[in-house]
mmCIF file of C-alpha atoms in Angstrom:
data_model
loop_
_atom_site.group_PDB
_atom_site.id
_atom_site.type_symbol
_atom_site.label_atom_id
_atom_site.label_comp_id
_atom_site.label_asym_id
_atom_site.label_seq_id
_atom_site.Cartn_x
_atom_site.Cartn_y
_atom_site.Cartn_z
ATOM 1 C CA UNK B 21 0.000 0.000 0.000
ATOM 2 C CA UNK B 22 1.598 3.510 -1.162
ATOM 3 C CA UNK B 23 0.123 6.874 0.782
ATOM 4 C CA UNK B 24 1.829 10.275 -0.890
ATOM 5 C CA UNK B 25 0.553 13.703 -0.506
ATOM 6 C CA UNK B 26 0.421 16.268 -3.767
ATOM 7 C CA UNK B 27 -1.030 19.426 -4.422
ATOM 8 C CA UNK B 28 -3.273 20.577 -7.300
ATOM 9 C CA UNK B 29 -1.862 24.093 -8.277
ATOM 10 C CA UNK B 30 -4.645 25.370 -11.353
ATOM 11 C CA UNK B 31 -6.453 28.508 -11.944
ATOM 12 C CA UNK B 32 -4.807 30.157 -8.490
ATOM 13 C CA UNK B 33 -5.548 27.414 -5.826
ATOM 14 C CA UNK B 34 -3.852 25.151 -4.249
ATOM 15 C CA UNK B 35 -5.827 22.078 -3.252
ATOM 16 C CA UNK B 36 -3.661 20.190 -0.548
ATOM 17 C CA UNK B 37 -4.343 16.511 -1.294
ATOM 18 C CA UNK B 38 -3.291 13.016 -0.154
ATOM 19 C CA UNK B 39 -3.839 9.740 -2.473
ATOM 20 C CA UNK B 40 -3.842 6.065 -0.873
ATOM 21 C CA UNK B 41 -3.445 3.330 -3.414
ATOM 22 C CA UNK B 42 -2.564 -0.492 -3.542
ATOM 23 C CA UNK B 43 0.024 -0.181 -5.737
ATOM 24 C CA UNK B 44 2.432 2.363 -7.704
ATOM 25 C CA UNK B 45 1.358 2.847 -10.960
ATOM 26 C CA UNK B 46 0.523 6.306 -12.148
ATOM 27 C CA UNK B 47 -3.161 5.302 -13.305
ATOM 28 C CA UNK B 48 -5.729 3.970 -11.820
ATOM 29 C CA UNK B 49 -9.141 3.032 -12.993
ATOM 30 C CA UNK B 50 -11.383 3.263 -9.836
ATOM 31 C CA UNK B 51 -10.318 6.219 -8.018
ATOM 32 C CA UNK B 52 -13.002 7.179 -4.221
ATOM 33 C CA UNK B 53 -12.872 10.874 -3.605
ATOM 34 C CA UNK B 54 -12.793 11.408 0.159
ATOM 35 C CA UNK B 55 -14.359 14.798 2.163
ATOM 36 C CA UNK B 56 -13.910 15.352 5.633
ATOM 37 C CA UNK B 57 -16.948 17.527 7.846
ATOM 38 C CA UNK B 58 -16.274 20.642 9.117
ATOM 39 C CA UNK B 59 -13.592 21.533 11.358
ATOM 40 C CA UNK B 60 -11.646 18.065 9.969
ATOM 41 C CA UNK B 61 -8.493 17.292 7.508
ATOM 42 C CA UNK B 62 -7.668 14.689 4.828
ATOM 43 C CA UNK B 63 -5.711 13.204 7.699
ATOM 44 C CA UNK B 64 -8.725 12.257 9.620
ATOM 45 C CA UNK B 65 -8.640 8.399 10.719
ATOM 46 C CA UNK B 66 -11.403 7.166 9.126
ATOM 47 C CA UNK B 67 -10.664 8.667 5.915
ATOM 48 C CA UNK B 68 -7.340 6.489 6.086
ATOM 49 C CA UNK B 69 -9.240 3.588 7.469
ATOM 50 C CA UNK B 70 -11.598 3.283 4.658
ATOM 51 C CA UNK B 71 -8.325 4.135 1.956
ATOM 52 C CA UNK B 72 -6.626 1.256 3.436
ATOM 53 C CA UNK B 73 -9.887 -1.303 3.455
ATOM 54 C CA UNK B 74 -10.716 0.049 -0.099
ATOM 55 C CA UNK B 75 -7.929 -0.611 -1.908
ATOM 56 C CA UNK B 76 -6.748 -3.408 -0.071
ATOM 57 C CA UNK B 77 -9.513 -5.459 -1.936
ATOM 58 C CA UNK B 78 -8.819 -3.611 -4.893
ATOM 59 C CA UNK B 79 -5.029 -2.720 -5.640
ATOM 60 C CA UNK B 80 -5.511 -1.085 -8.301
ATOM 61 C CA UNK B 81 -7.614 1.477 -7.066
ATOM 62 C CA UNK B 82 -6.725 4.621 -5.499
ATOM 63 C CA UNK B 83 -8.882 7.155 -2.760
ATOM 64 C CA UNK B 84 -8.015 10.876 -2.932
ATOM 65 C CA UNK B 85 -8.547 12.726 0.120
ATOM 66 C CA UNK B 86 -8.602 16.558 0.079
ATOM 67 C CA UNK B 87 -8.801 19.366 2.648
ATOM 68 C CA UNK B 88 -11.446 22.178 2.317
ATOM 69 C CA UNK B 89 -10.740 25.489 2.169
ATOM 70 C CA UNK B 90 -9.556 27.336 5.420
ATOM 71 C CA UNK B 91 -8.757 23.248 6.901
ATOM 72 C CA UNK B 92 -6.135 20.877 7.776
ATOM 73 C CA UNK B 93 -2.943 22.667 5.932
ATOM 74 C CA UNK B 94 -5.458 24.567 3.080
ATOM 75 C CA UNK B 95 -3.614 27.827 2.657
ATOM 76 C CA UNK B 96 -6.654 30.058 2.988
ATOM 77 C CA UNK B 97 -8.364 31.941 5.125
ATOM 78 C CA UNK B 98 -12.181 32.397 4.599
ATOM 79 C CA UNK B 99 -14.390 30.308 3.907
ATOM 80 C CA UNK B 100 -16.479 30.942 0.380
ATOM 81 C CA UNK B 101 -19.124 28.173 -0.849
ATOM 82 C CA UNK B 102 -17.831 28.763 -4.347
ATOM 83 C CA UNK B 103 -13.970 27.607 -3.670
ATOM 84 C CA UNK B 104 -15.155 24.320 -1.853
ATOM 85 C CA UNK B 105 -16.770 23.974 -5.536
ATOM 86 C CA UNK B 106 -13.729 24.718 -7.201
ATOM 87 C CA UNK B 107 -11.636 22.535 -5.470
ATOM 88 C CA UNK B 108 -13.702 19.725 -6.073
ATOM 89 C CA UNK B 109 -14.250 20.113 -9.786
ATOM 90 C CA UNK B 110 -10.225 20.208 -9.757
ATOM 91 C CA UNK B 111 -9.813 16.619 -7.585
ATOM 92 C CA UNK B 112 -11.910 15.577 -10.315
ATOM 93 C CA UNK B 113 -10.394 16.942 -12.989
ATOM 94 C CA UNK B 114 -6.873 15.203 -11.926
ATOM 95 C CA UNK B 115 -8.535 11.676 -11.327
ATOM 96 C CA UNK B 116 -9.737 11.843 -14.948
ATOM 97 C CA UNK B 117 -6.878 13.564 -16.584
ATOM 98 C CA UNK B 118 -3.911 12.933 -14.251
ATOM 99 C CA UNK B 119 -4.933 9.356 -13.106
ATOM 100 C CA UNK B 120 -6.989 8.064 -16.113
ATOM 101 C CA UNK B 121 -9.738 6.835 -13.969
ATOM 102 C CA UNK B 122 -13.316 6.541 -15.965
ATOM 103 C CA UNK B 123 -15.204 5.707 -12.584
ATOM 104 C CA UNK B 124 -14.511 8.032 -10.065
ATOM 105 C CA UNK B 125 -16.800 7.737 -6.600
ATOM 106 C CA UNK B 126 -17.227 9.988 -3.508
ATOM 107 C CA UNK B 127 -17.319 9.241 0.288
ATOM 108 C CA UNK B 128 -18.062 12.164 1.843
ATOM 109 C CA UNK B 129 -19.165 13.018 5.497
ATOM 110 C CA UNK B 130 -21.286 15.825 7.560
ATOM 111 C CA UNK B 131 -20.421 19.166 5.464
ATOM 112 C CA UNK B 132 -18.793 17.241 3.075
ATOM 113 C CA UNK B 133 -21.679 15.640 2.271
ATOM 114 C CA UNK B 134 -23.837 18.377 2.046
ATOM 115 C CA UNK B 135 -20.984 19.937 -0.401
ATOM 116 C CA UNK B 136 -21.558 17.078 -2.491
ATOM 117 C CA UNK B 137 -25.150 16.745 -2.469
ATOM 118 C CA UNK B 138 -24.916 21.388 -3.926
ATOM 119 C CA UNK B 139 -22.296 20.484 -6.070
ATOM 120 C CA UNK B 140 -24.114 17.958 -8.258
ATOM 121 C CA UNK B 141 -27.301 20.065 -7.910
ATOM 122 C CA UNK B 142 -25.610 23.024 -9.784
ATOM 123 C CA UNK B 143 -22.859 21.194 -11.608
ATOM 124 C CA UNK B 144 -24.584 17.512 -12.716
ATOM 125 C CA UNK B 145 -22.870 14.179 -10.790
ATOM 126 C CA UNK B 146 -19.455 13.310 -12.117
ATOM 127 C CA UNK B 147 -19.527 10.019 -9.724
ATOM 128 C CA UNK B 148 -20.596 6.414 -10.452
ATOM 129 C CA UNK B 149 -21.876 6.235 -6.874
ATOM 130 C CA UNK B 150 -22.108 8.282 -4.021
ATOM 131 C CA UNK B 151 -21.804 7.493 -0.133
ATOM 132 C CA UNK B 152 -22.765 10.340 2.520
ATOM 133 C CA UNK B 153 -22.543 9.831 6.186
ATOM 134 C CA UNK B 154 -23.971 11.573 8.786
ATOM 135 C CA UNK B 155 -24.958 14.251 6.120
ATOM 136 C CA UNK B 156 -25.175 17.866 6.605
ATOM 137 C CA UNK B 157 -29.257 18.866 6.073
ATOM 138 C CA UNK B 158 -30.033 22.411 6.720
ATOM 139 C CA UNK B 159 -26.161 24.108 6.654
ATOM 140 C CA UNK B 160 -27.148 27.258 7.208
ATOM 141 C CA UNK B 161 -28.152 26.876 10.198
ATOM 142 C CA UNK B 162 -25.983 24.098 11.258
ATOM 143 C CA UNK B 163 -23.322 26.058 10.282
ATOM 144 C CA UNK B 164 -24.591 29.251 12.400
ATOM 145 C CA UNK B 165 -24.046 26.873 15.459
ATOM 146 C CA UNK B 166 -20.957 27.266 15.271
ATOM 147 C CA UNK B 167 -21.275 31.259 15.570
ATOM 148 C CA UNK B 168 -22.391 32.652 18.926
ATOM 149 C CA UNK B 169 -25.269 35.385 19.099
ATOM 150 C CA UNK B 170 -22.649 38.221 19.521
ATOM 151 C CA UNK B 171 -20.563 37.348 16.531
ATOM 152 C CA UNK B 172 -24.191 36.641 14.514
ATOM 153 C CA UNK B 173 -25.242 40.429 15.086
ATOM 154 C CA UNK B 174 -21.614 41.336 13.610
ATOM 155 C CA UNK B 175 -22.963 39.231 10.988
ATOM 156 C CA UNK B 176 -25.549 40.863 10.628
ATOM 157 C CA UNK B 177 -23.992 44.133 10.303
ATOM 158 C CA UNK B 178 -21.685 43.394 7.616
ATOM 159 C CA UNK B 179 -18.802 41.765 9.139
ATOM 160 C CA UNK B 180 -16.474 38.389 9.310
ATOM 161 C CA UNK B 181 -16.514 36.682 12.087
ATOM 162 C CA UNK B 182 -13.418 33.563 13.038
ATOM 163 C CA UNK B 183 -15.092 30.101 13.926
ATOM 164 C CA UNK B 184 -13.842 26.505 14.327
ATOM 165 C CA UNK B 185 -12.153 24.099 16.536
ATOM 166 C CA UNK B 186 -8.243 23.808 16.347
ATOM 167 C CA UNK B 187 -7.863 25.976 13.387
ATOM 168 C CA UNK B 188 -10.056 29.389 13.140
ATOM 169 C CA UNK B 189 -11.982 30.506 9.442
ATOM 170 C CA UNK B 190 -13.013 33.833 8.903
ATOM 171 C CA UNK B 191 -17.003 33.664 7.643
ATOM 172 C CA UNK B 192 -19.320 36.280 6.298
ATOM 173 C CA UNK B 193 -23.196 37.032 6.099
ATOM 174 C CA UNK B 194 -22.205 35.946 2.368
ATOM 175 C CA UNK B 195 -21.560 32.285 3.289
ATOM 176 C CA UNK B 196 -24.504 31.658 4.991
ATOM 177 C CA UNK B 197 -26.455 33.384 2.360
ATOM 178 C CA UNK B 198 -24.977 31.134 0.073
ATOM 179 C CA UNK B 199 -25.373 28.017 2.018
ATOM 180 C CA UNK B 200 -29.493 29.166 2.162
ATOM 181 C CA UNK B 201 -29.838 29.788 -1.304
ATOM 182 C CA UNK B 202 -28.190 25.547 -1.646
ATOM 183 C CA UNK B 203 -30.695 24.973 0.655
ATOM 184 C CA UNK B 204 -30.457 20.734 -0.263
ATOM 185 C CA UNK B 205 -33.835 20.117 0.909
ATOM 186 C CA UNK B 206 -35.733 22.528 -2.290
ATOM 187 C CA UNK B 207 -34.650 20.369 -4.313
ATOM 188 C CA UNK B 208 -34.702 17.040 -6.210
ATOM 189 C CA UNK B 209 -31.851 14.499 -6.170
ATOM 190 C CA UNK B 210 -34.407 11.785 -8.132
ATOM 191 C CA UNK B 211 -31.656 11.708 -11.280
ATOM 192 C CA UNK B 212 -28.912 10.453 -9.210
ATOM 193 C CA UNK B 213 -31.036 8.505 -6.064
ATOM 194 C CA UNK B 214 -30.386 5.183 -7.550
ATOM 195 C CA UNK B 215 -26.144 5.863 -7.742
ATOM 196 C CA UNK B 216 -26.994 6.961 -3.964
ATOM 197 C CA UNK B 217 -26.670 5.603 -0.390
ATOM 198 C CA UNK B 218 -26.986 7.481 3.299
ATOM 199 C CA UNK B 219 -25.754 6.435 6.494
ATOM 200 C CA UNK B 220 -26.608 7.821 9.431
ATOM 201 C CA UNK B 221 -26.232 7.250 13.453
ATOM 202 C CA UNK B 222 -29.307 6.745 15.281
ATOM 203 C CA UNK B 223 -27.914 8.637 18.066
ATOM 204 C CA UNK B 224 -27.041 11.752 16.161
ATOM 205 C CA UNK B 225 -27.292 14.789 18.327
ATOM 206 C CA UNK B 226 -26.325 17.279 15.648
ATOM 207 C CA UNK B 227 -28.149 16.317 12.626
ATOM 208 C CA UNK B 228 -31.049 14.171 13.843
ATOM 209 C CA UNK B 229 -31.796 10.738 12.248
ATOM 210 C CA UNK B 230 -35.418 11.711 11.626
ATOM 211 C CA UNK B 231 -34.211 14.711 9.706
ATOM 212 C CA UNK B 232 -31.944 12.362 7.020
ATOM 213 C CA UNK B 233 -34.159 9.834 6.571
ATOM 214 C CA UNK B 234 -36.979 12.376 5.625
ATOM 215 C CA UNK B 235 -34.777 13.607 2.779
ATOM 216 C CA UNK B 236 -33.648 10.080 1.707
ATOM 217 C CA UNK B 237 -37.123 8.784 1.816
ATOM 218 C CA UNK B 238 -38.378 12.508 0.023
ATOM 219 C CA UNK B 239 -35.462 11.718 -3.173
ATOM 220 C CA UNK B 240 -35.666 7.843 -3.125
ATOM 221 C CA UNK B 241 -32.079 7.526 -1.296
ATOM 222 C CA UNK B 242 -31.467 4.066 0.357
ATOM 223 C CA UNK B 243 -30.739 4.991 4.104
ATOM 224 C CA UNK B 244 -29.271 2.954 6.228
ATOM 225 C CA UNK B 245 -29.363 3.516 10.111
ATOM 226 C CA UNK B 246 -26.351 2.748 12.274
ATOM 227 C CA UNK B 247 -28.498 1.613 15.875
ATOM 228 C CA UNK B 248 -26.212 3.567 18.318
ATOM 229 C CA UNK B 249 -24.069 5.355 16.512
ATOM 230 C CA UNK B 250 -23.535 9.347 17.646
ATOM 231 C CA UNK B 251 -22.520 12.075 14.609
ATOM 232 C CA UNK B 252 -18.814 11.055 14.479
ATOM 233 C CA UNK B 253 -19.064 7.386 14.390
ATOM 234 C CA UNK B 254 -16.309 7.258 17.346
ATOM 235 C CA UNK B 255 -16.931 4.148 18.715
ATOM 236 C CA UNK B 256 -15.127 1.542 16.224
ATOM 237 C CA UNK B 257 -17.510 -0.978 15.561
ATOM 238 C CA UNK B 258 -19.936 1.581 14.289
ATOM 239 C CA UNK B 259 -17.249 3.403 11.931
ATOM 240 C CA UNK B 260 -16.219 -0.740 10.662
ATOM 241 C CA UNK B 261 -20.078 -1.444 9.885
ATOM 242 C CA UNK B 262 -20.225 1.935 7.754
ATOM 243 C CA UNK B 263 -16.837 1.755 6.214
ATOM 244 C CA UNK B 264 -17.933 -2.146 5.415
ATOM 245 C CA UNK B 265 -21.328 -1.010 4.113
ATOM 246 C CA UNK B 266 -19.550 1.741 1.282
ATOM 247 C CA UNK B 267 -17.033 -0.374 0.505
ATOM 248 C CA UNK B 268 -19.826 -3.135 -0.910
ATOM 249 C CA UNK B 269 -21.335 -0.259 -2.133
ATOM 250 C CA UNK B 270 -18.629 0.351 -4.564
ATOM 251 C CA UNK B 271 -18.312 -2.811 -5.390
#
């Protein structure tokens, strides 16, 4: 198993990337794209746990993890809906260009699922099949949690504001303007529900259960509930049953 990290340096970004694989050729056929939540990295653990499971049964596959905008060692400092777009649409680009793949999947979790449930609204679905854990629902105002009430009246007024855990983002009344008008739930994911698959802790504090299986069963998703399981999957058996579950998903 080979793990290097690359960046992707087009059109003035710089998309910081790391790409698992089961072997060391320079193409690979199946490639997984893997987004972390907020507040997370392409370093995250279960990122490289499901790398390591995925191409262990298929060598000659590879997973591409990327970080965000504004995380893990992204060079920028606000966060804009329209670069987490564009940096997508370039991991993309270099699995089909750069690594010859002609099916490329996505394993995304929390706001990285909600990113890729916007993105193929407004763009069309470049991915053979799509997993999304403990998805993101309403991110505008799951991402206002993370901004307390003085810091939303500066929004209010004009002006950024820093949130997140270890590393600090500026934001704007922009972002969450943005994130409203992506709003996931006015609109129809019918042309690519069949390509789709949801999994989701029962135990969920931050995005309840009840509120992802509405919008599965709404678009014709298959939804699987974890019994037990909180947002973050911590406990390992329930991050092995949903790592097992998209792996036979790809397959």
């Amino acid at each position: 198993m080979d793990t290097r990290y690359f960046d992707i340096n087009e059109d003035g970004y710089s998309v910081r990337c790391k790409i698992v694989t089961g072997d060391k050729e320079r193409t690979h056929d199946r490639v997984v794209i893997c987004t972390h939540g907020f507040g997370g990295n392409k370093d995250i653990a279960n990122i490289q746990k499901f790398a390591e499971k995925f191409v262990g049964k298929d060598k000659h596959a590879a997973v591409i993890a990327l970080d965000w905008p504004c995380h893990g060692k992204d060079a920028r400092k606000k966060l804009e809906l329209s670069e987490c777009f564009e940096y997508l649409t370039l991991v993309v680009n270099y699995a089909k260009e750069q690594l010859s793949a002609s099916r490329i999947y996505n394993y995304s979790v929390s706001f990285g699922a909600w990113l890729t449930l916007a993105y193929i609204q407004n763009f069309g679905s470049p991915f053979a099949r799509i997993a999304l854990r403990s998805t993101g629902i309403r991110m505008a105002e799951l991402m206002l949690h993370n901004v307390s009430p003085d810091d939303q009246a500066k929004l209010a007024k004009g002006k950024e504001v820093e949130i997140g855990f270890e590393r600090k983002m500026k934001i704007d009344q922009g972002l969450i303007d943005d994130l409203a008008a992506n709003d996931v739930t006015q609109r129809e994911f019918f042309d690519w529900a069949d390509d789709m698959i949801m999994i989701h802790g029962t135990e969920d504090t931050y995005i309840p259960v009840d509120e992802a299986r509405a919008f599965a069963e709404d678009n014709v998703i298959e939804f699987m509930p974890v019994e037990g399981s909180d947002h973050t999957f911590r406990a390992p058996k329930y991050m092995d049953q949903a790592i097992h579950a998209v792996v036979e998903f790809f397959a």
